[in-house]
Amino acid sequence: WLLSQKAIDQIIAGADCGELPQEVSDYYYSYMKGYYENYSLSNYGMDLDSFVTQMGFNSFDELYESLGDDIFAMAVRSLAFQAIAENEGITVTEEDKLRSGYADYEIYYGTPYTNQLVLQETLIPEFLVENAVVE
């Protein structure tokens, strides 16, 4: 795990992403909004606006803006992993989903999300460990 994390950190540090594509920014905005809507309702029985106010923000947009560096880092990681998968021909199989423990996620979250999760949490870290050059 440590070797995998070190390799990931080096890749992210070396990634020259510049500005995120609008589609990626839009995706993370929708993802985070859905996450906080679900989190606030299921954990506190509150709607998003009330929850955000309780957290000390005037709006979800203000909360989202405060997470800017973290969201940028998540997006760069996702883009880097996607680039590795495409360059190396790494694709997700049904066996990968089962082996990684994410097969049931497909029922609830759909195939694209599940495949991305398996890539990011299992296949790319495994690839990095197998191909890492330790300095």
Tab-separated table of N, CA, C and O in Angstrom:
chain	number	residue	atom	x	y	z
A	1	TRP	N	0.820	-1.194	0.000
A	1	TRP	CA	0.000	0.000	0.000
A	1	TRP	C	0.860	1.252	0.000
A	1	TRP	O	0.575	2.200	-0.717
A	2	LEU	N	1.908	1.276	0.807
A	2	LEU	CA	2.777	2.443	0.897
A	2	LEU	C	3.461	2.734	-0.431
A	2	LEU	O	3.538	3.884	-0.858
A	3	LEU	N	3.937	1.693	-1.109
A	3	LEU	CA	4.567	1.867	-2.406
A	3	LEU	C	3.565	2.425	-3.413
A	3	LEU	O	3.876	3.335	-4.179
A	4	SER	N	2.361	1.890	-3.375
A	4	SER	CA	1.309	2.374	-4.261
A	4	SER	C	1.026	3.850	-4.003
A	4	SER	O	0.932	4.652	-4.927
A	5	GLN	N	0.903	4.227	-2.742
A	5	GLN	CA	0.611	5.615	-2.398
A	5	GLN	C	1.745	6.551	-2.807
A	5	GLN	O	1.515	7.638	-3.298
A	6	LYS	N	2.987	6.096	-2.618
A	6	LYS	CA	4.137	6.917	-3.012
A	6	LYS	C	4.149	7.131	-4.526
A	6	LYS	O	4.387	8.235	-5.005
A	7	ALA	N	3.876	6.075	-5.283
A	7	ALA	CA	3.809	6.191	-6.737
A	7	ALA	C	2.690	7.134	-7.157
A	7	ALA	O	2.871	7.973	-8.047
A	8	ILE	N	1.536	7.011	-6.515
A	8	ILE	CA	0.407	7.896	-6.821
A	8	ILE	C	0.778	9.340	-6.520
A	8	ILE	O	0.525	10.241	-7.332
A	9	ASP	N	1.387	9.584	-5.378
A	9	ASP	CA	1.792	10.946	-5.007
A	9	ASP	C	2.755	11.531	-6.031
A	9	ASP	O	2.650	12.703	-6.392
A	10	GLN	N	3.691	10.718	-6.524
A	10	GLN	CA	4.647	11.203	-7.522
A	10	GLN	C	3.957	11.522	-8.841
A	10	GLN	O	4.272	12.512	-9.489
A	11	ILE	N	3.018	10.686	-9.225
A	11	ILE	CA	2.286	10.929	-10.475
A	11	ILE	C	1.478	12.211	-10.373
A	11	ILE	O	1.490	13.043	-11.281
A	12	ILE	N	0.787	12.381	-9.270
A	12	ILE	CA	-0.041	13.576	-9.082
A	12	ILE	C	0.834	14.829	-9.048
A	12	ILE	O	0.510	15.846	-9.661
A	13	ALA	N	1.961	14.748	-8.345
A	13	ALA	CA	2.861	15.899	-8.256
A	13	ALA	C	3.405	16.271	-9.634
A	13	ALA	O	3.627	17.451	-9.919
A	14	GLY	N	3.589	15.270	-10.486
A	14	GLY	CA	4.131	15.531	-11.814
A	14	GLY	C	3.085	15.836	-12.863
A	14	GLY	O	3.421	16.184	-13.994
A	15	ALA	N	1.831	15.720	-12.507
A	15	ALA	CA	0.761	15.973	-13.474
A	15	ALA	C	0.625	17.460	-13.739
A	15	ALA	O	0.571	18.265	-12.820
A	16	ASP	N	0.591	17.803	-15.002
A	16	ASP	CA	0.417	19.196	-15.401
A	16	ASP	C	-0.978	19.331	-15.992
A	16	ASP	O	-1.179	19.131	-17.182
A	17	CYS	N	-1.915	19.618	-15.119
A	17	CYS	CA	-3.309	19.623	-15.533
A	17	CYS	C	-3.779	21.025	-15.923
A	17	CYS	O	-4.717	21.174	-16.671
A	18	GLY	N	-3.112	22.044	-15.400
A	18	GLY	CA	-3.575	23.398	-15.682
A	18	GLY	C	-4.963	23.600	-15.124
A	18	GLY	O	-5.237	23.307	-13.970
A	19	GLU	N	-5.853	24.032	-15.968
A	19	GLU	CA	-7.242	24.237	-15.560
A	19	GLU	C	-8.053	23.000	-15.916
A	19	GLU	O	-7.837	22.382	-16.955
A	20	LEU	N	-8.961	22.637	-15.034
A	20	LEU	CA	-9.797	21.467	-15.286
A	20	LEU	C	-10.764	21.734	-16.436
A	20	LEU	O	-11.317	22.836	-16.541
A	21	PRO	N	-10.987	20.722	-17.275
A	21	PRO	CA	-12.024	20.865	-18.298
A	21	PRO	C	-13.378	21.134	-17.642
A	21	PRO	O	-13.651	20.623	-16.544
A	22	GLN	N	-14.232	21.904	-18.293
A	22	GLN	CA	-15.534	22.269	-17.727
A	22	GLN	C	-16.361	21.041	-17.383
A	22	GLN	O	-17.036	21.014	-16.358
A	23	GLU	N	-16.291	19.998	-18.211
A	23	GLU	CA	-17.053	18.782	-17.957
A	23	GLU	C	-16.633	18.140	-16.631
A	23	GLU	O	-17.456	17.622	-15.890
A	24	VAL	N	-15.340	18.188	-16.341
A	24	VAL	CA	-14.833	17.612	-15.096
A	24	VAL	C	-15.293	18.463	-13.915
A	24	VAL	O	-15.744	17.935	-12.895
A	25	SER	N	-15.196	19.764	-14.053
A	25	SER	CA	-15.667	20.666	-12.993
A	25	SER	C	-17.156	20.460	-12.728
A	25	SER	O	-17.578	20.394	-11.567
A	26	ASP	N	-17.933	20.362	-13.795
A	26	ASP	CA	-19.376	20.143	-13.652
A	26	ASP	C	-19.665	18.817	-12.961
A	26	ASP	O	-20.555	18.733	-12.113
A	27	TYR	N	-18.916	17.780	-13.321
A	27	TYR	CA	-19.099	16.474	-12.708
A	27	TYR	C	-18.858	16.545	-11.201
A	27	TYR	O	-19.665	16.054	-10.413
A	28	TYR	N	-17.741	17.146	-10.803
A	28	TYR	CA	-17.423	17.190	-9.372
A	28	TYR	C	-18.403	18.075	-8.603
A	28	TYR	O	-18.737	17.776	-7.455
A	29	TYR	N	-18.901	19.125	-9.223
A	29	TYR	CA	-19.912	19.958	-8.570
A	29	TYR	C	-21.161	19.115	-8.300
A	29	TYR	O	-21.673	19.092	-7.177
A	30	SER	N	-21.636	18.420	-9.322
A	30	SER	CA	-22.837	17.583	-9.168
A	30	SER	C	-22.597	16.458	-8.171
A	30	SER	O	-23.469	16.151	-7.351
A	31	TYR	N	-21.420	15.838	-8.257
A	31	TYR	CA	-21.084	14.743	-7.349
A	31	TYR	C	-21.092	15.224	-5.898
A	31	TYR	O	-21.700	14.591	-5.026
A	32	MET	N	-20.423	16.335	-5.631
A	32	MET	CA	-20.334	16.833	-4.260
A	32	MET	C	-21.693	17.319	-3.756
A	32	MET	O	-22.030	17.111	-2.595
A	33	LYS	N	-22.467	17.919	-4.621
A	33	LYS	CA	-23.792	18.376	-4.206
A	33	LYS	C	-24.662	17.175	-3.838
A	33	LYS	O	-25.323	17.174	-2.793
A	34	GLY	N	-24.642	16.142	-4.671
A	34	GLY	CA	-25.395	14.927	-4.361
A	34	GLY	C	-24.911	14.273	-3.079
A	34	GLY	O	-25.706	13.807	-2.262
A	35	TYR	N	-23.598	14.258	-2.897
A	35	TYR	CA	-23.027	13.669	-1.685
A	35	TYR	C	-23.532	14.409	-0.448
A	35	TYR	O	-24.002	13.791	0.510
A	36	TYR	N	-23.439	15.729	-0.449
A	36	TYR	CA	-23.862	16.500	0.723
A	36	TYR	C	-25.370	16.475	0.923
A	36	TYR	O	-25.844	16.502	2.066
A	37	GLU	N	-26.150	16.407	-0.152
A	37	GLU	CA	-27.598	16.273	0.002
A	37	GLU	C	-27.929	14.958	0.711
A	37	GLU	O	-28.729	14.942	1.657
A	38	ASN	N	-27.307	13.895	0.263
A	38	ASN	CA	-27.540	12.585	0.865
A	38	ASN	C	-27.017	12.541	2.296
A	38	ASN	O	-27.697	12.057	3.206
A	39	TYR	N	-25.820	13.037	2.504
A	39	TYR	CA	-25.197	13.027	3.825
A	39	TYR	C	-26.035	13.807	4.841
A	39	TYR	O	-26.298	13.327	5.946
A	40	SER	N	-26.465	15.011	4.463
A	40	SER	CA	-27.223	15.847	5.401
A	40	SER	C	-28.577	15.231	5.734
A	40	SER	O	-29.015	15.269	6.884
A	41	LEU	N	-29.217	14.620	4.743
A	41	LEU	CA	-30.521	14.016	4.972
A	41	LEU	C	-30.405	12.724	5.780
A	41	LEU	O	-31.109	12.543	6.778
A	42	SER	N	-29.482	11.845	5.379
A	42	SER	CA	-29.405	10.543	6.046
A	42	SER	C	-28.782	10.624	7.439
A	42	SER	O	-29.134	9.835	8.311
A	43	ASN	N	-27.884	11.563	7.679
A	43	ASN	CA	-27.226	11.646	8.980
A	43	ASN	C	-27.869	12.648	9.942
A	43	ASN	O	-27.769	12.476	11.156
A	44	TYR	N	-28.495	13.683	9.395
A	44	TYR	CA	-29.040	14.735	10.258
A	44	TYR	C	-30.505	15.053	9.995
A	44	TYR	O	-31.083	15.890	10.681
A	45	GLY	N	-31.099	14.421	8.984
A	45	GLY	CA	-32.492	14.688	8.661
A	45	GLY	C	-32.717	16.113	8.187
A	45	GLY	O	-33.801	16.657	8.352
A	46	MET	N	-31.685	16.711	7.599
A	46	MET	CA	-31.765	18.107	7.162
A	46	MET	C	-31.668	18.197	5.649
A	46	MET	O	-31.018	17.377	5.011
A	47	ASP	N	-32.301	19.231	5.107
A	47	ASP	CA	-32.078	19.492	3.691
A	47	ASP	C	-30.708	20.154	3.528
A	47	ASP	O	-30.079	20.573	4.499
A	48	LEU	N	-30.251	20.230	2.307
A	48	LEU	CA	-28.904	20.722	2.040
A	48	LEU	C	-28.704	22.156	2.512
A	48	LEU	O	-27.691	22.468	3.153
A	49	ASP	N	-29.654	23.028	2.232
A	49	ASP	CA	-29.510	24.429	2.626
A	49	ASP	C	-29.373	24.585	4.138
A	49	ASP	O	-28.520	25.340	4.617
A	50	SER	N	-30.183	23.862	4.891
A	50	SER	CA	-30.095	23.941	6.350
A	50	SER	C	-28.772	23.392	6.850
A	50	SER	O	-28.139	23.969	7.744
A	51	PHE	N	-28.333	22.291	6.267
A	51	PHE	CA	-27.067	21.688	6.663
A	51	PHE	C	-25.894	22.629	6.393
A	51	PHE	O	-25.025	22.818	7.249
A	52	VAL	N	-25.888	23.213	5.217
A	52	VAL	CA	-24.803	24.124	4.832
A	52	VAL	C	-24.772	25.323	5.774
A	52	VAL	O	-23.699	25.761	6.212
A	53	THR	N	-25.932	25.828	6.125
A	53	THR	CA	-26.012	26.948	7.063
A	53	THR	C	-25.464	26.545	8.424
A	53	THR	O	-24.710	27.297	9.052
A	54	GLN	N	-25.810	25.343	8.883
A	54	GLN	CA	-25.285	24.834	10.160
A	54	GLN	C	-23.754	24.745	10.138
A	54	GLN	O	-23.110	24.880	11.168
A	55	MET	N	-23.199	24.472	8.954
A	55	MET	CA	-21.747	24.362	8.818
A	55	MET	C	-21.072	25.739	8.754
A	55	MET	O	-19.847	25.824	8.748
A	56	GLY	N	-21.880	26.791	8.693
A	56	GLY	CA	-21.319	28.137	8.680
A	56	GLY	C	-21.144	28.752	7.301
A	56	GLY	O	-20.453	29.761	7.145
A	57	PHE	N	-21.785	28.161	6.306
A	57	PHE	CA	-21.702	28.699	4.942
A	57	PHE	C	-23.038	29.303	4.562
A	57	PHE	O	-24.081	28.911	5.073
A	58	ASN	N	-23.010	30.248	3.633
A	58	ASN	CA	-24.236	30.895	3.171
A	58	ASN	C	-24.952	30.092	2.093
A	58	ASN	O	-26.145	30.281	1.879
A	59	SER	N	-24.210	29.224	1.411
A	59	SER	CA	-24.796	28.439	0.323
A	59	SER	C	-23.918	27.233	0.043
A	59	SER	O	-22.762	27.172	0.478
A	60	PHE	N	-24.478	26.290	-0.717
A	60	PHE	CA	-23.670	25.150	-1.123
A	60	PHE	C	-22.508	25.615	-1.986
A	60	PHE	O	-21.393	25.098	-1.873
A	61	ASP	N	-22.746	26.593	-2.845
A	61	ASP	CA	-21.664	27.104	-3.699
A	61	ASP	C	-20.490	27.615	-2.865
A	61	ASP	O	-19.324	27.395	-3.220
A	62	GLU	N	-20.779	28.257	-1.760
A	62	GLU	CA	-19.714	28.758	-0.874
A	62	GLU	C	-18.953	27.578	-0.240
A	62	GLU	O	-17.725	27.603	-0.161
A	63	LEU	N	-19.680	26.561	0.189
A	63	LEU	CA	-19.038	25.358	0.726
A	63	LEU	C	-18.170	24.715	-0.347
A	63	LEU	O	-17.011	24.375	-0.104
A	64	TYR	N	-18.722	24.565	-1.532
A	64	TYR	CA	-17.990	23.937	-2.637
A	64	TYR	C	-16.710	24.710	-2.951
A	64	TYR	O	-15.653	24.116	-3.139
A	65	GLU	N	-16.828	25.995	-2.968
A	65	GLU	CA	-15.644	26.829	-3.236
A	65	GLU	C	-14.572	26.634	-2.164
A	65	GLU	O	-13.377	26.637	-2.453
A	66	SER	N	-14.987	26.419	-0.923
A	66	SER	CA	-14.021	26.230	0.161
A	66	SER	C	-13.264	24.900	0.017
A	66	SER	O	-12.195	24.726	0.587
A	67	LEU	N	-13.826	23.983	-0.749
A	67	LEU	CA	-13.203	22.676	-0.971
A	67	LEU	C	-12.357	22.644	-2.240
A	67	LEU	O	-11.901	21.575	-2.655
A	68	GLY	N	-12.128	23.800	-2.829
A	68	GLY	CA	-11.484	23.904	-4.135
A	68	GLY	C	-10.214	23.100	-4.304
A	68	GLY	O	-10.070	22.348	-5.273
A	69	ASP	N	-9.256	23.226	-3.381
A	69	ASP	CA	-7.988	22.508	-3.523
A	69	ASP	C	-8.191	21.001	-3.435
A	69	ASP	O	-7.561	20.246	-4.185
A	70	ASP	N	-9.051	20.565	-2.537
A	70	ASP	CA	-9.316	19.132	-2.403
A	70	ASP	C	-10.003	18.570	-3.641
A	70	ASP	O	-9.673	17.471	-4.105
A	71	ILE	N	-10.945	19.313	-4.170
A	71	ILE	CA	-11.659	18.862	-5.365
A	71	ILE	C	-10.716	18.834	-6.560
A	71	ILE	O	-10.730	17.893	-7.353
A	72	PHE	N	-9.853	19.842	-6.672
A	72	PHE	CA	-8.883	19.863	-7.755
A	72	PHE	C	-7.975	18.637	-7.667
A	72	PHE	O	-7.714	17.963	-8.672
A	73	ALA	N	-7.516	18.313	-6.468
A	73	ALA	CA	-6.641	17.148	-6.276
A	73	ALA	C	-7.366	15.853	-6.648
A	73	ALA	O	-6.781	14.964	-7.288
A	74	MET	N	-8.635	15.716	-6.261
A	74	MET	CA	-9.415	14.527	-6.620
A	74	MET	C	-9.562	14.424	-8.137
A	74	MET	O	-9.432	13.337	-8.708
A	75	ALA	N	-9.820	15.552	-8.772
A	75	ALA	CA	-10.006	15.550	-10.221
A	75	ALA	C	-8.706	15.202	-10.944
A	75	ALA	O	-8.715	14.411	-11.889
A	76	VAL	N	-7.599	15.763	-10.499
A	76	VAL	CA	-6.307	15.464	-11.121
A	76	VAL	C	-5.983	13.981	-10.959
A	76	VAL	O	-5.525	13.324	-11.892
A	77	ARG	N	-6.250	13.450	-9.788
A	77	ARG	CA	-6.020	12.017	-9.548
A	77	ARG	C	-6.860	11.178	-10.508
A	77	ARG	O	-6.363	10.244	-11.131
A	78	SER	N	-8.122	11.513	-10.641
A	78	SER	CA	-9.006	10.773	-11.549
A	78	SER	C	-8.530	10.866	-12.992
A	78	SER	O	-8.512	9.864	-13.713
A	79	LEU	N	-8.144	12.059	-13.412
A	79	LEU	CA	-7.673	12.244	-14.786
A	79	LEU	C	-6.368	11.492	-15.028
A	79	LEU	O	-6.182	10.875	-16.083
A	80	ALA	N	-5.463	11.531	-14.051
A	80	ALA	CA	-4.197	10.813	-14.183
A	80	ALA	C	-4.438	9.308	-14.266
A	80	ALA	O	-3.844	8.623	-15.110
A	81	PHE	N	-5.313	8.802	-13.425
A	81	PHE	CA	-5.616	7.372	-13.438
A	81	PHE	C	-6.277	6.973	-14.756
A	81	PHE	O	-5.996	5.909	-15.305
A	82	GLN	N	-7.165	7.821	-15.247
A	82	GLN	CA	-7.823	7.525	-16.517
A	82	GLN	C	-6.800	7.505	-17.653
A	82	GLN	O	-6.842	6.643	-18.523
A	83	ALA	N	-5.857	8.437	-17.625
A	83	ALA	CA	-4.806	8.481	-18.652
A	83	ALA	C	-3.935	7.224	-18.595
A	83	ALA	O	-3.593	6.643	-19.633
A	84	ILE	N	-3.583	6.788	-17.389
A	84	ILE	CA	-2.796	5.554	-17.241
A	84	ILE	C	-3.576	4.373	-17.805
A	84	ILE	O	-3.033	3.556	-18.563
A	85	ALA	N	-4.844	4.272	-17.445
A	85	ALA	CA	-5.674	3.163	-17.921
A	85	ALA	C	-5.738	3.155	-19.447
A	85	ALA	O	-5.583	2.100	-20.080
A	86	GLU	N	-5.938	4.316	-20.045
A	86	GLU	CA	-6.025	4.395	-21.504
A	86	GLU	C	-4.685	4.077	-22.151
A	86	GLU	O	-4.633	3.312	-23.125
A	87	ASN	N	-3.596	4.638	-21.625
A	87	ASN	CA	-2.266	4.405	-22.204
A	87	ASN	C	-1.826	2.958	-22.074
A	87	ASN	O	-1.114	2.441	-22.942
A	88	GLU	N	-2.210	2.305	-20.992
A	88	GLU	CA	-1.761	0.938	-20.727
A	88	GLU	C	-2.783	-0.120	-21.134
A	88	GLU	O	-2.544	-1.307	-20.956
A	89	GLY	N	-3.924	0.317	-21.652
A	89	GLY	CA	-4.953	-0.627	-22.067
A	89	GLY	C	-5.591	-1.368	-20.904
A	89	GLY	O	-6.030	-2.511	-21.058
A	90	ILE	N	-5.660	-0.722	-19.753
A	90	ILE	CA	-6.256	-1.347	-18.571
A	90	ILE	C	-7.763	-1.148	-18.614
A	90	ILE	O	-8.236	-0.016	-18.678
A	91	THR	N	-8.485	-2.245	-18.621
A	91	THR	CA	-9.945	-2.186	-18.609
A	91	THR	C	-10.466	-3.054	-17.463
A	91	THR	O	-9.795	-3.960	-17.001
A	92	VAL	N	-11.665	-2.756	-17.043
A	92	VAL	CA	-12.286	-3.457	-15.924
A	92	VAL	C	-13.098	-4.632	-16.447
A	92	VAL	O	-13.920	-4.471	-17.348
A	93	THR	N	-12.866	-5.791	-15.857
A	93	THR	CA	-13.633	-6.992	-16.200
A	93	THR	C	-14.569	-7.332	-15.046
A	93	THR	O	-14.443	-6.787	-13.939
A	94	GLU	N	-15.481	-8.240	-15.302
A	94	GLU	CA	-16.371	-8.707	-14.238
A	94	GLU	C	-15.555	-9.344	-13.118
A	94	GLU	O	-15.866	-9.182	-11.936
A	95	GLU	N	-14.509	-10.070	-13.484
A	95	GLU	CA	-13.636	-10.693	-12.484
A	95	GLU	C	-12.979	-9.632	-11.604
A	95	GLU	O	-12.862	-9.807	-10.389
A	96	ASP	N	-12.557	-8.511	-12.214
A	96	ASP	CA	-11.955	-7.412	-11.440
A	96	ASP	C	-12.943	-6.856	-10.425
A	96	ASP	O	-12.586	-6.562	-9.286
A	97	LYS	N	-14.196	-6.704	-10.845
A	97	LYS	CA	-15.222	-6.179	-9.936
A	97	LYS	C	-15.430	-7.118	-8.753
A	97	LYS	O	-15.533	-6.670	-7.611
A	98	LEU	N	-15.484	-8.408	-9.038
A	98	LEU	CA	-15.657	-9.392	-7.967
A	98	LEU	C	-14.450	-9.416	-7.044
A	98	LEU	O	-14.594	-9.396	-5.817
A	99	ARG	N	-13.265	-9.458	-7.622
A	99	ARG	CA	-12.030	-9.544	-6.848
A	99	ARG	C	-11.825	-8.326	-5.962
A	99	ARG	O	-11.335	-8.419	-4.850
A	100	SER	N	-12.235	-7.170	-6.468
A	100	SER	CA	-12.039	-5.932	-5.711
A	100	SER	C	-13.127	-5.692	-4.666
A	100	SER	O	-12.999	-4.802	-3.825
A	101	GLY	N	-14.212	-6.463	-4.733
A	101	GLY	CA	-15.295	-6.313	-3.770
A	101	GLY	C	-16.319	-5.258	-4.153
A	101	GLY	O	-17.162	-4.880	-3.341
A	102	TYR	N	-16.273	-4.786	-5.388
A	102	TYR	CA	-17.184	-3.721	-5.816
A	102	TYR	C	-18.283	-4.189	-6.764
A	102	TYR	O	-19.013	-3.374	-7.318
A	103	ALA	N	-18.430	-5.482	-6.964
A	103	ALA	CA	-19.409	-5.982	-7.933
A	103	ALA	C	-20.828	-5.506	-7.622
A	103	ALA	O	-21.579	-5.136	-8.527
A	104	ASP	N	-21.209	-5.493	-6.350
A	104	ASP	CA	-22.566	-5.076	-5.979
A	104	ASP	C	-22.814	-3.585	-6.186
A	104	ASP	O	-23.968	-3.160	-6.265
A	105	TYR	N	-21.765	-2.809	-6.260
A	105	TYR	CA	-21.935	-1.371	-6.468
A	105	TYR	C	-22.649	-1.080	-7.785
A	105	TYR	O	-23.345	-0.081	-7.909
A	106	GLU	N	-22.448	-1.935	-8.769
A	106	GLU	CA	-23.036	-1.716	-10.082
A	106	GLU	C	-24.561	-1.620	-10.008
A	106	GLU	O	-25.178	-0.837	-10.726
A	107	ILE	N	-25.157	-2.391	-9.116
A	107	ILE	CA	-26.610	-2.387	-8.949
A	107	ILE	C	-27.092	-1.008	-8.507
A	107	ILE	O	-28.101	-0.502	-8.987
A	108	TYR	N	-26.367	-0.401	-7.593
A	108	TYR	CA	-26.787	0.860	-6.985
A	108	TYR	C	-26.263	2.103	-7.703
A	108	TYR	O	-26.940	3.123	-7.744
A	109	TYR	N	-25.055	2.006	-8.234
A	109	TYR	CA	-24.398	3.200	-8.776
A	109	TYR	C	-24.164	3.168	-10.282
A	109	TYR	O	-23.729	4.149	-10.849
A	110	GLY	N	-24.402	2.038	-10.909
A	110	GLY	CA	-24.231	1.922	-12.348
A	110	GLY	C	-22.831	1.478	-12.744
A	110	GLY	O	-21.894	1.501	-11.950
A	111	THR	N	-22.720	1.088	-14.002
A	111	THR	CA	-21.466	0.556	-14.522
A	111	THR	C	-20.354	1.603	-14.609
A	111	THR	O	-19.226	1.318	-14.185
A	112	PRO	N	-20.594	2.800	-15.135
A	112	PRO	CA	-19.483	3.757	-15.249
A	112	PRO	C	-18.829	4.087	-13.900
A	112	PRO	O	-17.603	4.081	-13.785
A	113	TYR	N	-19.657	4.332	-12.888
A	113	TYR	CA	-19.107	4.650	-11.567
A	113	TYR	C	-18.339	3.457	-11.000
A	113	TYR	O	-17.240	3.604	-10.474
A	114	THR	N	-18.917	2.272	-11.121
A	114	THR	CA	-18.278	1.070	-10.584
A	114	THR	C	-16.946	0.811	-11.275
A	114	THR	O	-15.941	0.520	-10.622
A	115	ASN	N	-16.928	0.935	-12.593
A	115	ASN	CA	-15.677	0.727	-13.323
A	115	ASN	C	-14.616	1.743	-12.903
A	115	ASN	O	-13.447	1.390	-12.723
A	116	GLN	N	-15.008	2.975	-12.752
A	116	GLN	CA	-14.062	4.018	-12.329
A	116	GLN	C	-13.525	3.704	-10.933
A	116	GLN	O	-12.334	3.866	-10.659
A	117	LEU	N	-14.386	3.252	-10.058
A	117	LEU	CA	-13.981	2.901	-8.698
A	117	LEU	C	-12.983	1.745	-8.698
A	117	LEU	O	-11.958	1.795	-8.007
A	118	VAL	N	-13.259	0.723	-9.490
A	118	VAL	CA	-12.351	-0.421	-9.569
A	118	VAL	C	-11.004	0.006	-10.150
A	118	VAL	O	-9.949	-0.404	-9.660
A	119	LEU	N	-11.035	0.859	-11.158
A	119	LEU	CA	-9.780	1.374	-11.720
A	119	LEU	C	-8.985	2.126	-10.662
A	119	LEU	O	-7.796	1.878	-10.472
A	120	GLN	N	-9.642	3.057	-9.977
A	120	GLN	CA	-8.932	3.937	-9.050
A	120	GLN	C	-8.512	3.247	-7.763
A	120	GLN	O	-7.468	3.580	-7.211
A	121	GLU	N	-9.296	2.316	-7.291
A	121	GLU	CA	-9.004	1.715	-5.997
A	121	GLU	C	-8.241	0.392	-6.088
A	121	GLU	O	-7.644	-0.032	-5.104
A	122	THR	N	-8.282	-0.252	-7.248
A	122	THR	CA	-7.666	-1.572	-7.353
A	122	THR	C	-6.682	-1.677	-8.519
A	122	THR	O	-5.492	-1.913	-8.309
A	123	LEU	N	-7.171	-1.512	-9.741
A	123	LEU	CA	-6.350	-1.828	-10.900
A	123	LEU	C	-5.158	-0.890	-11.093
A	123	LEU	O	-4.037	-1.356	-11.342
A	124	ILE	N	-5.375	0.410	-10.986
A	124	ILE	CA	-4.259	1.346	-11.182
A	124	ILE	C	-3.244	1.222	-10.044
A	124	ILE	O	-2.042	1.144	-10.314
A	125	PRO	N	-3.666	1.186	-8.777
A	125	PRO	CA	-2.657	0.964	-7.721
A	125	PRO	C	-1.870	-0.333	-7.913
A	125	PRO	O	-0.655	-0.354	-7.708
A	126	GLU	N	-2.546	-1.410	-8.327
A	126	GLU	CA	-1.827	-2.662	-8.579
A	126	GLU	C	-0.819	-2.496	-9.718
A	126	GLU	O	0.322	-2.956	-9.629
A	127	PHE	N	-1.247	-1.830	-10.773
A	127	PHE	CA	-0.350	-1.585	-11.910
A	127	PHE	C	0.871	-0.774	-11.477
A	127	PHE	O	1.998	-1.075	-11.865
A	128	LEU	N	0.626	0.246	-10.662
A	128	LEU	CA	1.735	1.089	-10.215
A	128	LEU	C	2.728	0.308	-9.368
A	128	LEU	O	3.938	0.475	-9.519
A	129	VAL	N	2.243	-0.538	-8.487
A	129	VAL	CA	3.140	-1.339	-7.644
A	129	VAL	C	3.940	-2.305	-8.512
A	129	VAL	O	5.158	-2.460	-8.332
A	130	GLU	N	3.277	-2.943	-9.467
A	130	GLU	CA	3.963	-3.912	-10.331
A	130	GLU	C	5.008	-3.247	-11.214
A	130	GLU	O	5.987	-3.891	-11.606
A	131	ASN	N	4.828	-1.976	-11.525
A	131	ASN	CA	5.702	-1.304	-12.494
A	131	ASN	C	6.514	-0.167	-11.875
A	131	ASN	O	7.163	0.578	-12.613
A	132	ALA	N	6.458	-0.032	-10.578
A	132	ALA	CA	7.152	1.081	-9.910
A	132	ALA	C	8.670	0.904	-9.980
A	132	ALA	O	9.195	-0.199	-9.898
A	133	VAL	N	9.339	2.036	-10.129
A	133	VAL	CA	10.792	2.090	-10.054
A	133	VAL	C	11.107	2.867	-8.780
A	133	VAL	O	10.809	4.061	-8.679
A	134	VAL	N	11.633	2.175	-7.797
A	134	VAL	CA	11.904	2.777	-6.509
A	134	VAL	C	13.238	3.531	-6.563
A	134	VAL	O	14.245	2.976	-6.972
A	135	GLU	N	13.199	4.781	-6.168
A	135	GLU	CA	14.423	5.601	-6.175
A	135	GLU	C	14.901	5.857	-4.765
A	135	GLU	O	14.203	5.888	-3.847
